[in-house]
XYZ file of C-alpha atoms in Angstrom:
564
model
C 0.000 0.000 0.000
C 1.147 3.526 -0.705
C -0.756 6.631 0.624
C 0.560 8.072 -1.204
C 15.231 16.389 -21.816
C 16.034 18.767 -23.638
C 16.217 22.393 -22.447
C 12.942 23.670 -21.039
C 10.593 25.662 -23.238
C 10.722 28.690 -20.955
C 11.781 31.595 -23.142
C 12.747 34.111 -20.498
C 16.471 34.767 -20.384
C 16.672 36.027 -16.820
C 18.488 33.484 -14.625
C 20.234 33.343 -11.283
C 23.409 31.522 -10.431
C 23.091 28.355 -8.404
C 24.418 27.622 -4.935
C 28.113 27.508 -4.214
C 30.019 24.267 -3.820
C 30.483 23.207 -0.211
C 33.596 21.386 0.979
C 32.297 18.679 3.307
C 35.400 16.856 4.434
C 34.636 13.747 2.367
C 35.482 15.359 -0.952
C 35.484 18.730 -2.649
C 32.594 18.202 -5.009
C 33.212 20.080 -8.217
C 29.588 20.375 -9.283
C 29.870 23.757 -10.893
C 26.702 24.851 -9.103
C 28.033 28.358 -8.661
C 29.676 28.724 -12.067
C 26.751 28.625 -14.460
C 23.133 29.805 -14.414
C 20.469 27.222 -13.679
C 18.341 26.121 -16.594
C 14.784 27.321 -16.995
C 13.547 29.054 -13.840
C 16.827 30.491 -12.637
C 15.235 31.688 -9.396
C 15.195 28.076 -8.102
C 18.720 26.664 -8.304
C 19.816 23.189 -7.264
C 21.340 23.432 -3.776
C 23.849 20.874 -2.580
C 22.994 20.202 1.064
C 25.680 17.660 1.984
C 27.479 14.472 0.998
C 27.788 11.394 3.197
C 29.852 8.253 3.507
C 26.504 6.422 3.448
C 22.901 7.540 3.022
C 20.020 5.520 1.573
C 16.534 7.082 1.358
C 15.062 3.572 1.302
C 16.003 3.170 4.983
C 13.343 5.723 5.862
C 12.790 9.494 5.889
C 10.174 11.707 7.507
C 9.202 15.328 6.877
C 8.650 17.389 10.023
C 7.466 20.824 8.992
C 9.995 22.241 6.530
C 12.716 19.850 7.673
C 13.451 16.221 6.881
C 14.817 13.566 9.230
C 16.818 10.660 7.832
C 19.586 8.194 8.670
C 23.113 8.663 7.356
C 26.795 8.261 8.130
C 28.933 11.382 7.925
C 32.679 11.653 7.590
C 32.981 10.734 11.270
C 30.826 8.603 13.546
C 28.425 5.835 12.689
C 25.048 5.589 10.974
C 22.863 7.980 12.989
C 19.869 10.340 12.858
C 20.301 13.518 10.765
C 18.106 16.492 9.904
C 18.110 18.896 6.952
C 16.210 21.893 5.649
C 17.816 21.417 2.231
C 20.726 23.807 2.867
C 24.330 23.117 3.931
C 23.923 25.125 7.144
C 20.674 23.367 8.014
C 22.010 19.830 7.528
C 23.439 18.258 10.676
C 23.517 15.139 12.765
C 20.604 15.419 15.144
C 21.867 13.018 17.795
C 24.712 10.518 18.119
C 22.595 7.815 19.753
C 25.507 5.356 19.893
C 28.496 7.663 20.494
C 31.700 7.268 18.545
C 32.124 4.871 15.645
C 29.130 2.727 16.610
C 25.803 2.979 14.762
C 22.206 3.053 15.969
C 20.987 2.510 12.374
C 17.729 4.496 12.610
C 14.916 3.261 10.385
C 11.138 3.170 9.973
C 10.904 6.965 10.430
C 7.233 7.898 10.784
C 5.683 11.266 11.642
C 2.891 11.274 14.230
C 1.674 14.790 14.882
C 4.679 16.989 15.686
C 6.982 14.087 16.488
C 8.765 11.387 14.499
C 8.968 7.802 15.731
C 11.684 5.453 14.548
C 13.511 2.240 15.383
C 17.113 2.423 16.623
C 19.632 -0.002 18.096
C 21.741 0.518 21.215
C 24.012 -1.942 23.049
C 21.921 -1.801 26.220
C 18.364 -2.032 24.821
C 18.789 -3.630 21.402
C 16.529 -2.396 18.609
C 13.637 -0.480 20.153
C 11.123 2.313 19.604
C 12.479 5.884 19.735
C 11.013 9.301 19.069
C 12.150 12.856 18.365
C 10.631 16.310 18.162
C 13.408 17.403 15.801
C 15.824 18.501 18.528
C 18.716 16.651 20.167
C 17.179 17.139 23.609
C 13.842 15.832 22.380
C 15.289 12.629 20.878
C 14.854 9.720 23.275
C 13.891 6.100 23.793
C 10.103 5.810 23.703
C 9.746 2.262 25.023
C 11.962 -0.713 25.836
C 9.607 -3.510 24.813
C 11.996 -6.445 24.401
C 13.734 -8.028 27.390
C 17.165 -6.604 28.299
C 19.280 -6.039 25.185
C 17.318 -8.450 22.989
C 15.253 -5.668 21.466
C 11.705 -5.896 20.109
C 12.599 -4.887 16.522
C 9.641 -2.554 15.879
C 8.632 -2.420 12.204
C 5.684 -1.258 10.124
C 5.350 2.008 12.093
C 2.089 3.749 11.172
C 0.447 6.908 12.529
C -3.023 6.145 13.889
C -4.497 9.263 15.430
C -2.067 10.507 18.088
C -0.459 7.077 18.505
C 1.939 4.944 16.514
C 0.942 1.365 15.694
C 3.597 -1.170 14.779
C 4.588 -4.816 15.131
C 7.109 -5.906 17.729
C 8.297 -8.941 19.699
C 8.354 -8.592 23.469
C 10.007 -11.992 23.887
C 6.812 -13.569 25.210
C 4.048 -13.160 22.616
C 6.001 -13.322 19.369
C 5.689 -10.653 16.685
C 2.323 -8.974 17.330
C 0.670 -5.556 16.860
C 1.579 -2.868 19.413
C 0.675 0.751 20.039
C 2.459 3.631 21.765
C 1.947 7.279 22.639
C 5.653 7.765 23.278
C 6.257 6.436 26.776
C 6.826 3.068 28.407
C 3.499 3.364 30.217
C 1.531 4.086 27.026
C 3.158 1.297 24.979
C 0.911 -1.737 24.886
C 0.295 -5.008 23.093
C -2.879 -4.515 21.064
C -3.763 -8.150 20.632
C -2.003 -11.504 20.902
C -3.498 -12.564 17.572
C -1.568 -15.843 17.440
C -1.858 -16.800 21.095
C 1.368 -17.778 22.873
C 4.933 -17.382 21.763
C 4.215 -17.867 18.056
C 3.838 -14.787 15.820
C 0.906 -13.395 13.858
C 3.315 -11.213 11.851
C 0.845 -8.344 11.490
C 1.659 -6.617 8.199
C 0.369 -3.905 5.887
C -0.745 -1.686 8.787
C -2.810 1.044 7.102
C -4.479 4.032 8.738
C -7.691 5.709 7.572
C -8.717 9.353 8.139
C -11.283 8.244 10.733
C -8.551 7.035 13.106
C -9.069 3.346 12.446
C -6.260 1.231 11.047
C -6.430 -2.118 9.267
C -3.832 -4.862 9.024
C -3.372 -8.457 7.941
C -2.388 -11.075 10.539
C -2.234 -14.852 10.994
C -3.933 -16.962 13.642
C -4.463 -20.711 13.899
C -8.049 -21.551 12.975
C -8.630 -18.503 10.795
C -5.452 -18.179 8.741
C -4.242 -14.784 7.524
C -7.173 -12.389 7.612
C -8.196 -8.730 7.974
C -8.071 -6.991 11.385
C -8.857 -3.478 12.561
C -7.624 -1.317 15.438
C -8.156 2.147 16.869
C -4.841 1.944 18.704
C -6.256 0.361 21.858
C -6.511 -3.324 22.881
C -10.297 -3.039 23.221
C -10.586 -1.611 19.736
C -8.510 -4.325 18.039
C -10.383 -7.260 16.496
C -10.766 -9.606 13.535
C -12.920 -7.973 10.872
C -13.904 -10.982 8.794
C -12.734 -14.496 7.989
C -12.737 -13.974 4.234
C -11.724 -17.521 3.322
C -13.300 -20.011 5.701
C -10.920 -22.866 6.425
C -8.059 -21.082 4.658
C -6.470 -17.660 4.362
C -8.018 -14.679 2.633
C -4.513 -13.147 2.805
C -5.421 -9.461 2.388
C -2.724 -7.512 0.549
C -2.125 -3.892 -0.508
C -4.567 -2.494 2.056
C -5.331 1.074 0.961
C -7.635 3.712 2.506
C -10.705 4.911 0.641
C -13.334 7.223 2.054
C -13.077 8.256 5.712
C -12.938 4.880 7.421
C -12.857 2.185 4.758
C -10.166 0.344 2.835
C -9.826 -1.587 -0.399
C -7.432 -4.485 -0.813
C -6.894 -7.698 -2.711
C -7.972 -11.006 -1.162
C -8.857 -14.582 -2.101
C -12.069 -16.070 -0.702
C -11.277 -19.526 -2.118
C -14.070 -19.356 -4.707
C -13.476 -16.271 -6.865
C -9.687 -16.113 -6.814
C -7.729 -13.022 -5.783
C -9.809 -9.939 -6.532
C -10.512 -6.436 -5.246
C -12.347 -6.190 -1.897
C -13.645 -3.399 0.319
C -14.204 -3.174 4.077
C -15.649 -0.587 6.448
C -14.350 -2.507 9.471
C -17.437 -4.683 9.947
C -18.056 -8.243 8.809
C -21.173 -7.267 6.853
C -19.334 -4.361 5.263
C -16.477 -6.531 3.993
C -17.328 -7.594 0.450
C -15.803 -8.224 -2.930
C -15.932 -5.152 -5.162
C -15.791 -6.928 -8.512
C -14.814 -10.340 -9.865
C -12.754 -8.989 -12.757
C -11.471 -12.447 -13.716
C -14.628 -14.597 -13.434
C -14.594 -17.853 -11.486
C -11.670 -19.222 -9.519
C -9.122 -17.388 -11.678
C -7.339 -14.441 -10.089
C -6.649 -10.927 -11.221
C -3.136 -9.652 -10.662
C -3.576 -6.440 -8.664
C -0.736 -4.159 -7.601
C 0.257 -0.554 -6.907
C -2.978 0.303 -5.032
C -2.703 4.036 -4.280
C -5.244 6.522 -3.006
C -5.630 9.524 -5.309
C -8.277 11.993 -4.206
C -11.494 10.062 -3.524
C -10.491 7.021 -5.566
C -7.863 4.310 -5.552
C -5.813 3.744 -8.703
C -4.060 0.448 -9.327
C -2.755 -1.941 -11.960
C -4.744 -5.058 -12.784
C -4.999 -7.794 -15.358
C -8.192 -8.951 -17.038
C -8.719 -12.046 -19.209
C -6.750 -11.592 -22.434
C -5.224 -8.317 -21.280
C -1.962 -7.471 -19.545
C -1.783 -5.350 -16.407
C -3.208 -1.868 -17.088
C -4.426 1.186 -15.170
C -7.647 0.721 -13.172
C -9.484 2.941 -10.685
C -12.197 2.373 -8.084
C -14.376 4.404 -5.757
C -15.100 1.262 -3.738
C -18.240 0.245 -5.654
C -18.701 -2.190 -8.519
C -20.176 0.523 -10.735
C -17.255 2.808 -9.957
C -14.546 0.226 -10.668
C -12.983 -0.431 -14.036
C -10.242 -0.050 -16.582
C -9.158 3.556 -17.004
C -7.228 3.084 -20.223
C -5.580 0.208 -22.083
C -2.204 1.836 -22.670
C -0.652 -1.220 -24.316
C -3.580 -2.867 -26.153
C -4.087 -6.611 -26.108
C -2.070 -9.063 -24.054
C 0.774 -6.584 -23.656
C 1.132 -4.822 -20.300
C 2.035 -1.195 -19.688
C 3.726 -2.067 -16.358
C 2.126 0.799 -14.447
C 4.276 1.819 -11.492
C 4.889 4.613 -8.957
C 1.263 5.850 -8.858
C 1.308 9.142 -6.938
C -1.421 11.536 -5.813
C -0.534 15.006 -7.086
C -3.328 17.351 -5.972
C -6.000 14.770 -6.838
C -4.484 13.718 -10.166
C -2.793 10.339 -10.617
C 0.754 10.586 -11.916
C 2.536 7.350 -12.712
C 5.137 5.757 -14.925
C 4.326 3.262 -17.665
C 6.547 1.236 -19.981
C 5.276 1.023 -23.561
C 7.100 -0.541 -26.528
C 7.440 2.730 -28.438
C 8.353 5.080 -25.599
C 9.972 3.088 -22.804
C 9.175 3.988 -19.197
C 7.939 7.577 -19.098
C 5.765 9.962 -17.064
C 1.970 9.760 -17.424
C -1.001 11.411 -15.721
C -4.694 10.533 -15.373
C -7.872 12.097 -14.019
C -9.562 8.683 -14.032
C -10.972 8.842 -17.565
C -9.583 7.427 -20.795
C -9.606 10.877 -22.408
C -7.843 12.378 -19.406
C -5.055 9.787 -19.343
C -2.022 10.818 -21.350
C 1.716 10.749 -21.696
C 3.159 13.883 -20.130
C 6.444 13.832 -22.015
C 8.699 11.315 -23.753
C 11.796 12.418 -21.862
C 14.167 9.891 -23.446
C 12.918 9.792 -27.056
C 12.181 6.395 -28.550
C 12.147 3.126 -26.651
C 14.671 4.216 -24.000
C 13.466 4.696 -20.414
C 13.215 8.294 -19.246
C 12.213 7.620 -15.620
C 13.492 4.912 -13.300
C 13.062 6.355 -9.829
C 10.040 7.307 -7.659
C 7.731 10.308 -8.080
C 7.400 12.886 -5.294
C 4.405 15.224 -5.096
C 4.881 18.817 -3.965
C 1.557 20.600 -4.060
C 0.292 20.386 -7.655
C 3.746 19.652 -9.047
C 5.805 16.465 -9.193
C 9.547 15.884 -8.876
C 11.649 12.939 -9.994
C 14.956 11.845 -11.437
C 14.984 11.356 -15.213
C 17.472 10.201 -17.802
C 18.437 11.509 -21.219
C 21.236 10.200 -23.435
C 23.211 13.432 -23.143
C 23.008 14.138 -19.397
C 22.318 10.857 -17.618
C 19.930 10.879 -14.669
C 19.382 14.380 -13.268
C 16.744 16.248 -11.169
C 13.514 16.991 -13.064
C 10.148 18.597 -12.264
C 6.770 18.730 -13.991
C 3.532 20.705 -13.822
C 1.743 18.090 -15.916
C 2.413 19.601 -19.321
C 5.088 18.683 -21.854
C 6.382 22.254 -21.840
C 6.426 22.333 -18.046
C 8.354 19.074 -17.693
C 12.019 19.961 -17.521
C 15.412 19.193 -16.121
C 16.164 21.608 -13.287
C 19.889 21.429 -13.942
C 22.571 19.121 -15.283
C 24.111 18.908 -11.828
C 27.364 17.383 -13.006
C 28.658 15.859 -16.256
C 27.811 12.169 -16.396
C 25.175 10.201 -14.534
C 24.666 11.268 -10.901
C 21.876 8.673 -10.387
C 19.617 11.374 -8.952
C 16.159 10.507 -7.662
C 13.624 12.564 -5.709
C 12.752 11.085 -2.337
C 10.745 13.476 -0.141
C 8.990 16.858 -0.086
C 9.053 19.208 2.899
C 7.155 22.455 2.525
C 8.023 23.976 -0.867
C 11.254 21.991 -1.166
C 11.940 18.579 -2.668
C 15.043 16.639 -1.704
C 16.902 14.571 -4.271
C 19.518 11.906 -3.621
C 22.410 11.127 -5.938
C 25.984 9.900 -6.084
C 28.840 12.334 -6.712
C 32.446 11.175 -6.746
C 31.344 8.003 -4.994
C 29.570 9.810 -2.148
C 25.843 9.780 -1.353
C 24.696 13.351 -1.817
C 21.531 15.283 -0.972
C 20.361 18.113 -3.227
C 17.328 20.349 -2.781
C 15.111 22.280 -5.169
C 12.427 24.771 -4.172
C 9.841 23.344 -6.570
C 7.164 25.868 -5.638
C 9.572 28.681 -6.411
C 10.630 26.969 -9.637
C 7.032 27.070 -10.866
C 6.331 30.609 -9.675
C 5.983 33.240 -12.400
C 9.179 35.251 -12.824
C 8.303 38.791 -11.753
C 9.774 42.274 -12.186
C 9.391 45.248 -9.864
C 7.069 47.831 -11.470
C 7.814 51.543 -11.517
C 5.586 54.609 -11.866
C 6.001 57.952 -13.618
C 3.957 61.152 -13.681
C 2.499 61.409 -17.187
C 2.394 65.212 -17.146
C 5.831 65.414 -15.531
C 6.808 67.021 -12.258
C 5.689 65.842 -8.846
C 2.543 63.773 -8.089
C -0.446 65.975 -7.268
C -4.206 65.896 -7.569
C -5.358 65.904 -11.197
C -2.181 64.424 -12.603
C -1.880 60.835 -13.806
C 0.504 58.102 -12.701
C 1.531 55.508 -15.260
C 2.905 52.030 -14.512
C 5.827 50.392 -16.278
C 5.506 46.697 -15.452
C 9.034 45.575 -16.380
C 10.169 42.241 -17.875
C 7.924 39.437 -16.624
C 7.964 35.818 -17.666
C 6.994 35.278 -21.287
C 3.324 34.353 -21.588
C 2.299 35.649 -18.167
C -1.035 37.483 -17.973
C -0.613 40.702 -15.979
C -3.221 42.552 -13.941
C -2.801 45.919 -12.243
C -4.148 47.245 -8.946
C -3.412 50.769 -7.697
C -2.967 51.232 -3.941
C -3.448 54.172 -1.596
C -1.424 53.822 1.601
C -1.158 50.121 0.799
C -4.923 49.579 0.410
C -6.607 48.860 -2.956
C -8.254 51.860 -4.624
C -11.716 50.848 -5.866
C -11.874 50.574 -9.667
C -8.214 51.545 -10.180
C -7.012 48.680 -12.368
C -5.707 50.411 -15.489
C -2.177 51.190 -16.585
C -2.717 54.808 -15.579
C -4.399 56.362 -12.533
C -5.569 59.984 -12.094
C -4.878 61.261 -8.600
C -7.905 62.486 -6.602
C -8.339 64.630 -3.489
C -8.425 61.427 -1.410
C -4.794 60.852 -2.354
C -3.484 64.113 -0.850
C -0.639 63.418 1.565
C -0.828 59.672 0.894
C 1.597 57.334 -0.820
C 0.227 55.816 -4.036
C 1.768 52.653 -5.443
C 0.792 49.930 -7.890
C 0.745 46.159 -7.539
C 1.196 43.964 -10.623
C 0.174 40.304 -10.521
C 1.243 37.747 -13.097
C -0.515 34.453 -13.780
C 0.445 31.630 -16.120
C -1.135 28.202 -16.595
C 0.706 25.529 -14.630
C 2.483 28.090 -12.455
C 2.050 29.799 -9.103
C 1.068 33.469 -9.471
C 3.472 36.229 -8.460
C 2.945 39.838 -7.382
C 5.280 42.809 -7.172
C 4.571 46.304 -5.854
C 6.210 49.593 -6.853
C 7.612 52.090 -4.432
C 4.952 54.452 -3.114
C 4.911 58.032 -4.359
C 3.674 60.686 -1.938
C 1.010 63.020 -3.370
C 1.349 66.713 -2.599
C -1.075 68.025 -0.004
C -1.609 71.349 -1.783
């Protein structure tokens, strides 16, 4: 479950130099970030935050406000918890949990409210549940669940309301579902699903907006079935035995609506198909038997996008293609057959970008490229063939930042570099060729307006940042005003605005201001001063809008009107 080229077509020539190279002790990284203007929107350069001896986004990251927490190993010390705001100065080791050369190996980072929970290993407690508020002083052991130094190995951390739900082994009950509010006293076994020392191996823990979470777990007598929890022992129970005498084996549990989920399961009669549950036995039903009879559909990539769930599925005689569901049979079906017939389009990396499904698909004529869909066949289209022909343009994940998406993409001339898209071919562009050759860049998390990318430079794991919101903000110029009749501003004379050089294609609107407040009806390029303006400062605000971009405004200096 997941809850988520060529030079750009921008024609403006105004650019800003990128960030300077930072010497980090591991290597002096000659990226040239400060020696040449950034491509396209020069007001959003690629910033090198830091390089590490070791850093893998797959080990877990969590955004906390405008900062990101992650695990890495710097030039000294072991693999520990770090924090970054995307700048060199704001990137630092948060806490050396195992001092010196030892490593606590933080993982499973999960934000719950204004704190991040994670698993870490120490010599005295083993691998246990920790938490942080983003400060060194606020980083501490949350609960020592396992006996002595054995550790409980918490995994599958999921935010459920104000608590974190996870699976752990306390040395007595096996691997079972647990819940914590951040202290030893509030950490509790939710249910010994497989009674005794054996494990239920609760997996696919998935929260819904209502505060209920679902998971799949094994118990003798019922097999692997669907459970629900509200984070308390009393609120944790089996939902339904989908396959009597066997295992329904729910997979890819994904939220839909406020308190329901969809998932794939096998009831023993209709094969593996799409199911829905509202947390009650009567409300747990198959959505549609896409492959009739005992045959199974191959469902994958279930991802919530707006009010629907998009996924890849096979049908008889057809390879895996893009499907969508609203949780009802009537609202479930093929969105578009991208690779007609028995071929498959290999839909992957489905991502919710402001209610639109972005994904990658691999077609014979284009390779793996970026696509988008609004859930209709007509609204499903290739965004851009980044690597022309059958070559793959995108290999890494997609990261949503507001209504834009960031990713690493490959072209024959530059290798894999940081890219962004606003959903149009013209607005899909390489931010910068960070360094000659392939830096293996991929986007991995968004925090506020910034997206972090990870790549390899001179053998070192490196974090870059791009202010994607700024990148897609209309380039603005500061307007100026002149007195049409000449002389000083006074009642009866006219002020005229010169808007300056804005981004090509931007639509500009004008609003005159008196003492900073809008003047009713004053929206033209000139404004005749009135008695109400005497002794006041009059200025003008220009706003630029452009499809696929954030608007921008700029205000002129105020000009004081004579009192006489």
